[in-house]
JSON list of C-alpha atoms in Angstrom, two decimals:
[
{"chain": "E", "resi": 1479, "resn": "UNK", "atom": "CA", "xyz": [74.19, 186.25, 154.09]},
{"chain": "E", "resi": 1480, "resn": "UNK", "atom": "CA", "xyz": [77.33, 185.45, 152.48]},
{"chain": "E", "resi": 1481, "resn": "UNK", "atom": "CA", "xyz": [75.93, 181.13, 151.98]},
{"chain": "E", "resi": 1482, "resn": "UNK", "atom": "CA", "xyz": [72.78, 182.83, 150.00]},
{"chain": "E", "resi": 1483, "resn": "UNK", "atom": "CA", "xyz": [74.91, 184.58, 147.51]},
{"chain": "E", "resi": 1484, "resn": "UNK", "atom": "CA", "xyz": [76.91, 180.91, 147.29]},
{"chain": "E", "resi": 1485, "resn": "UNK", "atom": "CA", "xyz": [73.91, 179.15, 146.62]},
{"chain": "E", "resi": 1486, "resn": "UNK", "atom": "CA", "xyz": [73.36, 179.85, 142.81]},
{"chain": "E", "resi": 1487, "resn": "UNK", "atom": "CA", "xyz": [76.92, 179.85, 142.14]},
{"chain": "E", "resi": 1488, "resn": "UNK", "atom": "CA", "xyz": [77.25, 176.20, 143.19]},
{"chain": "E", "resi": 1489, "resn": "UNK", "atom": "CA", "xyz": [74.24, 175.04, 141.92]},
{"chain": "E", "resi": 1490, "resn": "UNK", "atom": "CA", "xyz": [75.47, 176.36, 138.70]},
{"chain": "E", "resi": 1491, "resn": "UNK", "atom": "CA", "xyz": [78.69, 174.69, 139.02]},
{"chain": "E", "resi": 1492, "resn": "UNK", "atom": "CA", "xyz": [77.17, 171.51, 139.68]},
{"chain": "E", "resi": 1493, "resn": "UNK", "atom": "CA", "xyz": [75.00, 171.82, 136.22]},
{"chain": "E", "resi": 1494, "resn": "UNK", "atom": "CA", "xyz": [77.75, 172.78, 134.40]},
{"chain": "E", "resi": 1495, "resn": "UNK", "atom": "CA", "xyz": [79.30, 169.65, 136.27]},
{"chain": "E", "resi": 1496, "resn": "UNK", "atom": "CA", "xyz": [76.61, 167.40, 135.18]},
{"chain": "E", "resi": 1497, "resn": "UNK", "atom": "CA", "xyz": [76.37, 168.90, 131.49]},
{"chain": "E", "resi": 1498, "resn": "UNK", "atom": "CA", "xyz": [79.94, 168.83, 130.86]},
{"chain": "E", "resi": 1499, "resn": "UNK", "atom": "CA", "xyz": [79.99, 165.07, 132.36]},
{"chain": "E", "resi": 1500, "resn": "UNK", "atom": "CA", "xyz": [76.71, 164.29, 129.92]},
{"chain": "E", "resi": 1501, "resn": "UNK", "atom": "CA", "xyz": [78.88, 165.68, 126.99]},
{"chain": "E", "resi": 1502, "resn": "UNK", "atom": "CA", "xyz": [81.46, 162.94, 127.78]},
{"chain": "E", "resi": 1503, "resn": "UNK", "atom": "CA", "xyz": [79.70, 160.05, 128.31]},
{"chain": "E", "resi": 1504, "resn": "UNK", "atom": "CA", "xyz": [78.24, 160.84, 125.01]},
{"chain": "E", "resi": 1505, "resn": "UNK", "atom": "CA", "xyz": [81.35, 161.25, 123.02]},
{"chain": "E", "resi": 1506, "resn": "UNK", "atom": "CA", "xyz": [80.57, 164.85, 121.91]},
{"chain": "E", "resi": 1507, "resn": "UNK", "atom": "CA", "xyz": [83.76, 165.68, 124.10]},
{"chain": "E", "resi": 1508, "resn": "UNK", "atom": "CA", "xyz": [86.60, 163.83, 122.90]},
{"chain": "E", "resi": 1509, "resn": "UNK", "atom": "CA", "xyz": [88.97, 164.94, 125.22]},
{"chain": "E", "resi": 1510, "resn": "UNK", "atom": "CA", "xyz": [90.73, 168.19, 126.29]},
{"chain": "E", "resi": 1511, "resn": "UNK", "atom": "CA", "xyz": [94.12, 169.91, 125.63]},
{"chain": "E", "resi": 1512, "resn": "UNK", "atom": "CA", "xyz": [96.46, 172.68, 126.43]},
{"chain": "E", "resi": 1513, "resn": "UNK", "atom": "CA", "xyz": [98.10, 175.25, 124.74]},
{"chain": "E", "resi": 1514, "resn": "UNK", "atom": "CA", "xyz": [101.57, 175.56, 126.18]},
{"chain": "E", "resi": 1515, "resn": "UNK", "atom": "CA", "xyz": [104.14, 178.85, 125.06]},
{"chain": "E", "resi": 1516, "resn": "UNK", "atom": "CA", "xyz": [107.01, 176.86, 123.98]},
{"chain": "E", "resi": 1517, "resn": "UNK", "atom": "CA", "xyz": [109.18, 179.76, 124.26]},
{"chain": "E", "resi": 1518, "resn": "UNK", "atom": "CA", "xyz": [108.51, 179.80, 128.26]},
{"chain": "E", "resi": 1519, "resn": "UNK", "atom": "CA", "xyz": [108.50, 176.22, 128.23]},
{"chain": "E", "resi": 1520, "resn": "UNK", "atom": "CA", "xyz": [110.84, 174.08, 125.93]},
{"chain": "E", "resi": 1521, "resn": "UNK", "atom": "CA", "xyz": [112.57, 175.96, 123.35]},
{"chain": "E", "resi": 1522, "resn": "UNK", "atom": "CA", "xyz": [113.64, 172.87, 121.38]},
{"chain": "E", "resi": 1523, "resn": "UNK", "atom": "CA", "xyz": [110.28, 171.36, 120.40]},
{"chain": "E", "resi": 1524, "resn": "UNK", "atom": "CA", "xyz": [109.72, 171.17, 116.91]},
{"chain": "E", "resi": 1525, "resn": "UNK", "atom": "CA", "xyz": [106.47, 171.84, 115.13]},
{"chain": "E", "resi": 1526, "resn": "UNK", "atom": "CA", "xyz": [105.90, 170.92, 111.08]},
{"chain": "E", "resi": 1527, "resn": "UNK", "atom": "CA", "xyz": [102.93, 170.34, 108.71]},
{"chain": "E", "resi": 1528, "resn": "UNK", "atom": "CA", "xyz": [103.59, 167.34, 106.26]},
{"chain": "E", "resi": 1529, "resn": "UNK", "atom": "CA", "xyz": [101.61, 167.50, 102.94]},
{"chain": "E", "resi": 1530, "resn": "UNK", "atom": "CA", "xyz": [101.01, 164.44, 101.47]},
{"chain": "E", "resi": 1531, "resn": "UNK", "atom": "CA", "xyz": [100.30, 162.99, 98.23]},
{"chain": "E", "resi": 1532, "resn": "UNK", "atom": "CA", "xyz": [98.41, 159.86, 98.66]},
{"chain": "E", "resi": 1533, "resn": "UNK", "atom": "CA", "xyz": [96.67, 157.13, 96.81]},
{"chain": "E", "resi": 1534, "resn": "UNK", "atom": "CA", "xyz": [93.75, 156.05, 98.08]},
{"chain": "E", "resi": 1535, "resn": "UNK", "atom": "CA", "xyz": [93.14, 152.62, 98.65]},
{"chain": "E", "resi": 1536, "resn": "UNK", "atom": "CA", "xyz": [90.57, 149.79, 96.97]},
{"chain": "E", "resi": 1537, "resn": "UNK", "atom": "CA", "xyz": [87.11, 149.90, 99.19]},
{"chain": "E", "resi": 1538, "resn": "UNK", "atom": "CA", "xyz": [88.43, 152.45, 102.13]},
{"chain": "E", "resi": 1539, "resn": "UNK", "atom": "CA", "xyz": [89.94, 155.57, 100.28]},
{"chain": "E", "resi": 1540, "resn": "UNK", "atom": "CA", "xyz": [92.04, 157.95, 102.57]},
{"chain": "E", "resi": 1541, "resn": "UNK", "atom": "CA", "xyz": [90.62, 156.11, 105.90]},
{"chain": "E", "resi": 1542, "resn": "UNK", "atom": "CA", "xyz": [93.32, 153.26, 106.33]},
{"chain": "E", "resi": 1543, "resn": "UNK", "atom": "CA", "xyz": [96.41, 155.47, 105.38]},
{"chain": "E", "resi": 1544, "resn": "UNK", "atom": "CA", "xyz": [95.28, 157.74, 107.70]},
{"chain": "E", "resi": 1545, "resn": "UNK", "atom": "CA", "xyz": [94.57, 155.10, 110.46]},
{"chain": "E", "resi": 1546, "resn": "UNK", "atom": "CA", "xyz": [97.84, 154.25, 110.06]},
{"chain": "E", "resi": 1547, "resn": "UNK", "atom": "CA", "xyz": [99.77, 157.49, 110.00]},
{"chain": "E", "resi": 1548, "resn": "UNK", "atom": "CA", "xyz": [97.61, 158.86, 113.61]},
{"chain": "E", "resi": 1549, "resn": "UNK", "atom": "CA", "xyz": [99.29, 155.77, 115.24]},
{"chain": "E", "resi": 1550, "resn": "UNK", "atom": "CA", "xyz": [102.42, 157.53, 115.71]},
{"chain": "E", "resi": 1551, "resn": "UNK", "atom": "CA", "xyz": [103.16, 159.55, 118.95]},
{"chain": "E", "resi": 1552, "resn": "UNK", "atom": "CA", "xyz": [104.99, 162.19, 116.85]},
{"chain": "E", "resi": 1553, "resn": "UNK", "atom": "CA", "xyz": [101.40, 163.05, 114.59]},
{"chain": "E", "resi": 1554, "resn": "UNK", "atom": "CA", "xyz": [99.42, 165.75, 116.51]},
{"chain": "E", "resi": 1555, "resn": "UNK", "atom": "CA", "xyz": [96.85, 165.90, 113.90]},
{"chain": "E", "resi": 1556, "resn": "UNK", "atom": "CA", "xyz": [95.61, 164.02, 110.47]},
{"chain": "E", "resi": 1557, "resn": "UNK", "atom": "CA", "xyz": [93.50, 166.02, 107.99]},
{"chain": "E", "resi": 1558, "resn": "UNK", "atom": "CA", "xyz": [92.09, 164.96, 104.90]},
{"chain": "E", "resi": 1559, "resn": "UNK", "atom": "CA", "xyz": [92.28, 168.07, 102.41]},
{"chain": "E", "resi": 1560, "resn": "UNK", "atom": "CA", "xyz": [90.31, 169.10, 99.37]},
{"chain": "E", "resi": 1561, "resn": "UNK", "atom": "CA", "xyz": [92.84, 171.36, 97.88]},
{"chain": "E", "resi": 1562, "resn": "UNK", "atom": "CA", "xyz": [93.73, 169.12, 94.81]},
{"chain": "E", "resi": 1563, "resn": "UNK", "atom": "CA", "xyz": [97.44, 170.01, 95.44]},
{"chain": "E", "resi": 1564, "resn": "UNK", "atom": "CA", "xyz": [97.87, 167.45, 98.37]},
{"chain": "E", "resi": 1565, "resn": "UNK", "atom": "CA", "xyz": [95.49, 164.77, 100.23]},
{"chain": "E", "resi": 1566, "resn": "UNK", "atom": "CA", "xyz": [96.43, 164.66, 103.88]},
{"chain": "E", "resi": 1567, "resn": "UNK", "atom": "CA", "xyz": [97.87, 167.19, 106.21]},
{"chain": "E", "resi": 1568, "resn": "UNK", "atom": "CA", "xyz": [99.70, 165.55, 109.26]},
{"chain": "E", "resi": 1569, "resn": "UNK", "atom": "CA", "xyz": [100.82, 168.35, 112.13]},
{"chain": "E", "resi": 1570, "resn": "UNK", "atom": "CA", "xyz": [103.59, 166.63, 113.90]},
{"chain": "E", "resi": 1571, "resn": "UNK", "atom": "CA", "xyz": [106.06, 167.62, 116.87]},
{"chain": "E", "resi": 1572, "resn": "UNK", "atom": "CA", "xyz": [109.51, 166.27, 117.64]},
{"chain": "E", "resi": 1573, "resn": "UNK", "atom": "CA", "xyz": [112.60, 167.43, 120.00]},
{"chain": "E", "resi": 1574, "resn": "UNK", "atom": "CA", "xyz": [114.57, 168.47, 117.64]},
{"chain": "E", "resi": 1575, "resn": "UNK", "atom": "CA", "xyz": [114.62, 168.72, 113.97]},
{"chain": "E", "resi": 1576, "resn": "UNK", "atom": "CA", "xyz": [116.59, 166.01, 112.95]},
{"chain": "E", "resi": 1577, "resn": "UNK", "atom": "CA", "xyz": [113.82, 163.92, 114.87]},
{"chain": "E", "resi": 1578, "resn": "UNK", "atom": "CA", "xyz": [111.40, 165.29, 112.59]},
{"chain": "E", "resi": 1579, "resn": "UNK", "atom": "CA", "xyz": [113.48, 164.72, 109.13]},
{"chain": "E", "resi": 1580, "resn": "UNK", "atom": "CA", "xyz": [113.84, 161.41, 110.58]},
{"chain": "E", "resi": 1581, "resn": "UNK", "atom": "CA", "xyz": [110.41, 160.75, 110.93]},
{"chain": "E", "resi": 1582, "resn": "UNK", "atom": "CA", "xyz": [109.42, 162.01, 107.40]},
{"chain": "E", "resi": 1583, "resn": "UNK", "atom": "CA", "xyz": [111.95, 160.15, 105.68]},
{"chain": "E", "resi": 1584, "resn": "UNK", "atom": "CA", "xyz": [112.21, 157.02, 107.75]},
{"chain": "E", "resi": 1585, "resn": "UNK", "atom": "CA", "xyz": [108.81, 156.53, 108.98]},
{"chain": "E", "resi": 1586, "resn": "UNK", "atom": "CA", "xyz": [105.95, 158.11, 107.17]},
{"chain": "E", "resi": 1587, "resn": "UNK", "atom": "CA", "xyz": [107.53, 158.40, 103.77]},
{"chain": "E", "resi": 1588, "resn": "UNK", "atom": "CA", "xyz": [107.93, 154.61, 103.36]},
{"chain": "E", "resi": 1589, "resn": "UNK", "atom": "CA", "xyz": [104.14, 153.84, 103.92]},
{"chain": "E", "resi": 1590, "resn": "UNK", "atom": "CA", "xyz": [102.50, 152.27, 101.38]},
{"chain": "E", "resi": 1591, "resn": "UNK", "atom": "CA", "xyz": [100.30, 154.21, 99.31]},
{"chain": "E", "resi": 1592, "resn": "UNK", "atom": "CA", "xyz": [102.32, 157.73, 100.05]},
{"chain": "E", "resi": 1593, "resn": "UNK", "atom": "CA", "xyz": [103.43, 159.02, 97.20]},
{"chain": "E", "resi": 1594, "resn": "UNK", "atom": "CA", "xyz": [105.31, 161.97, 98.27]},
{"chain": "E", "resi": 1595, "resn": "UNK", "atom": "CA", "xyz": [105.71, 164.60, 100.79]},
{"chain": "E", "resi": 1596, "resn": "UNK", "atom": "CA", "xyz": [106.43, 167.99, 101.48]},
{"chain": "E", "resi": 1597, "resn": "UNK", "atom": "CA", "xyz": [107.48, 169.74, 104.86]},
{"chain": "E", "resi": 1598, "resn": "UNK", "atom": "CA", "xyz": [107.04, 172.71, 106.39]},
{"chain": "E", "resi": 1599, "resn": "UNK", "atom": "CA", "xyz": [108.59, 174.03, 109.87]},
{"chain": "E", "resi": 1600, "resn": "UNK", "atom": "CA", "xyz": [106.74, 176.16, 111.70]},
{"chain": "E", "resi": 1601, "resn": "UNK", "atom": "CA", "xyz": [109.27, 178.71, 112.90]},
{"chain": "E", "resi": 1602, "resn": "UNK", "atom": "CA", "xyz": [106.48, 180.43, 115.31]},
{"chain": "E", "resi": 1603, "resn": "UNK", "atom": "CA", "xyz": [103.02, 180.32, 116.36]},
{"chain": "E", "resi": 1604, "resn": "UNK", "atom": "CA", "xyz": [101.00, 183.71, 117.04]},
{"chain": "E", "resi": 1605, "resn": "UNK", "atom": "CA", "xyz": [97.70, 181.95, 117.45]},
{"chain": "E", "resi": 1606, "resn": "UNK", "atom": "CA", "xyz": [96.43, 178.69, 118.44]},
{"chain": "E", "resi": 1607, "resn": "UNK", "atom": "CA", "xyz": [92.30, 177.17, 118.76]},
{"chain": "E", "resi": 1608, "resn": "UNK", "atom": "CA", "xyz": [91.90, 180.85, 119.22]},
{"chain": "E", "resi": 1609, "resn": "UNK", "atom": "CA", "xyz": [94.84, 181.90, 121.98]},
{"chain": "E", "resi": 1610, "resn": "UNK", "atom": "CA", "xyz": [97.35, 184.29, 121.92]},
{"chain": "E", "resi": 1611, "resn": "UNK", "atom": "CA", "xyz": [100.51, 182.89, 122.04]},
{"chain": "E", "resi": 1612, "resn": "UNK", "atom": "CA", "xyz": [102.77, 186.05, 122.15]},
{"chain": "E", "resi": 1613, "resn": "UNK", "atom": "CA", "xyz": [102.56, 188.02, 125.23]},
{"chain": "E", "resi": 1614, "resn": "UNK", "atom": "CA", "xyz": [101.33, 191.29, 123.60]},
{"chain": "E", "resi": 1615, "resn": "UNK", "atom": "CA", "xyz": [98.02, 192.32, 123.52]},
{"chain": "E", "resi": 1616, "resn": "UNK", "atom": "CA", "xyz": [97.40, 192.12, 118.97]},
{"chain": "E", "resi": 1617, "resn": "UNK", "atom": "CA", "xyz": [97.08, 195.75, 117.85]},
{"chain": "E", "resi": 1618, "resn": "UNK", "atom": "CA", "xyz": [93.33, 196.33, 116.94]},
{"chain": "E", "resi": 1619, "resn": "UNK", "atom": "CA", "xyz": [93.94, 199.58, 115.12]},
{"chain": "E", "resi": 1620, "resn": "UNK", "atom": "CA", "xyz": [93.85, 197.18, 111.66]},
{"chain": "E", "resi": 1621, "resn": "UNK", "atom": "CA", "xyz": [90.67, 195.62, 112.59]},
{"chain": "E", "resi": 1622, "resn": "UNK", "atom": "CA", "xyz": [87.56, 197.16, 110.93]}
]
């Protein structure tokens, strides 16, 4: 009797299976990541979002700039913004931050077409794609 309850459950596992593999074929999935508590895990990793004042290139705008800056291992993430006060936000990690200075000023500063940049370090993360990070459960009593 035990199988019969079974049943369902892996033939919905399977067509989750099959969806999920579907998905990736496709390219709808582009891949899959984790979301590690650095303070458990490595407390010398260094998280910072780079503003940066760009201008755009003849023909391909933003694209190419950003092409190139994505290239690195150190950039986690390259956003094209619409704020007016910058153009691209770049989310980068390094080991420590003299890595990450080193980066900015060596690296990304001296591409062509950036015109200047501005750093920030983020000292903590509370919430990432939707995760607690801290171990305590968020007080709801502010939530209406």
């Amino acid at each position: 009797m035990k199988r019969k309850h079974n049943v369902p459950t892996e033939l919905a596992r399977r067509i989750t299976i099959r969806k999920i593999e579907k998905l990736e074929k496709s390219g709808v999935i582009k891949g899959y990541s984790v979301i590690v508590d650095d303070d458990l895990y490595d407390k010398s990793t260094v998280y910072a979002t780079i503003e940066l004042k760009v201008t755009p290139q003849r023909d391909c705008g933003f694209d190419d700039i950003a092409k190139t800056i994505m290239m690195y291992d150190e950039v986690e993430s390259v956003s094209l913004m619409s704020s007016g006060a910058y153009d691209l936000a770049v989310e980068v990690k390094g080991d420590n931050l003299k890595d990450v200075a080193f980066f900015v000023s060596e690296r990304l500063a001296t591409i062509d077409g950036i015109l200047s940049t501005s750093t920030h370090f983020i000292l903590k993360k509370y919430k990432e794609k939707g995760i607690f990070i801290d171990s305590e459960e968020p007080d709801e009593r502010g939530l209406v």
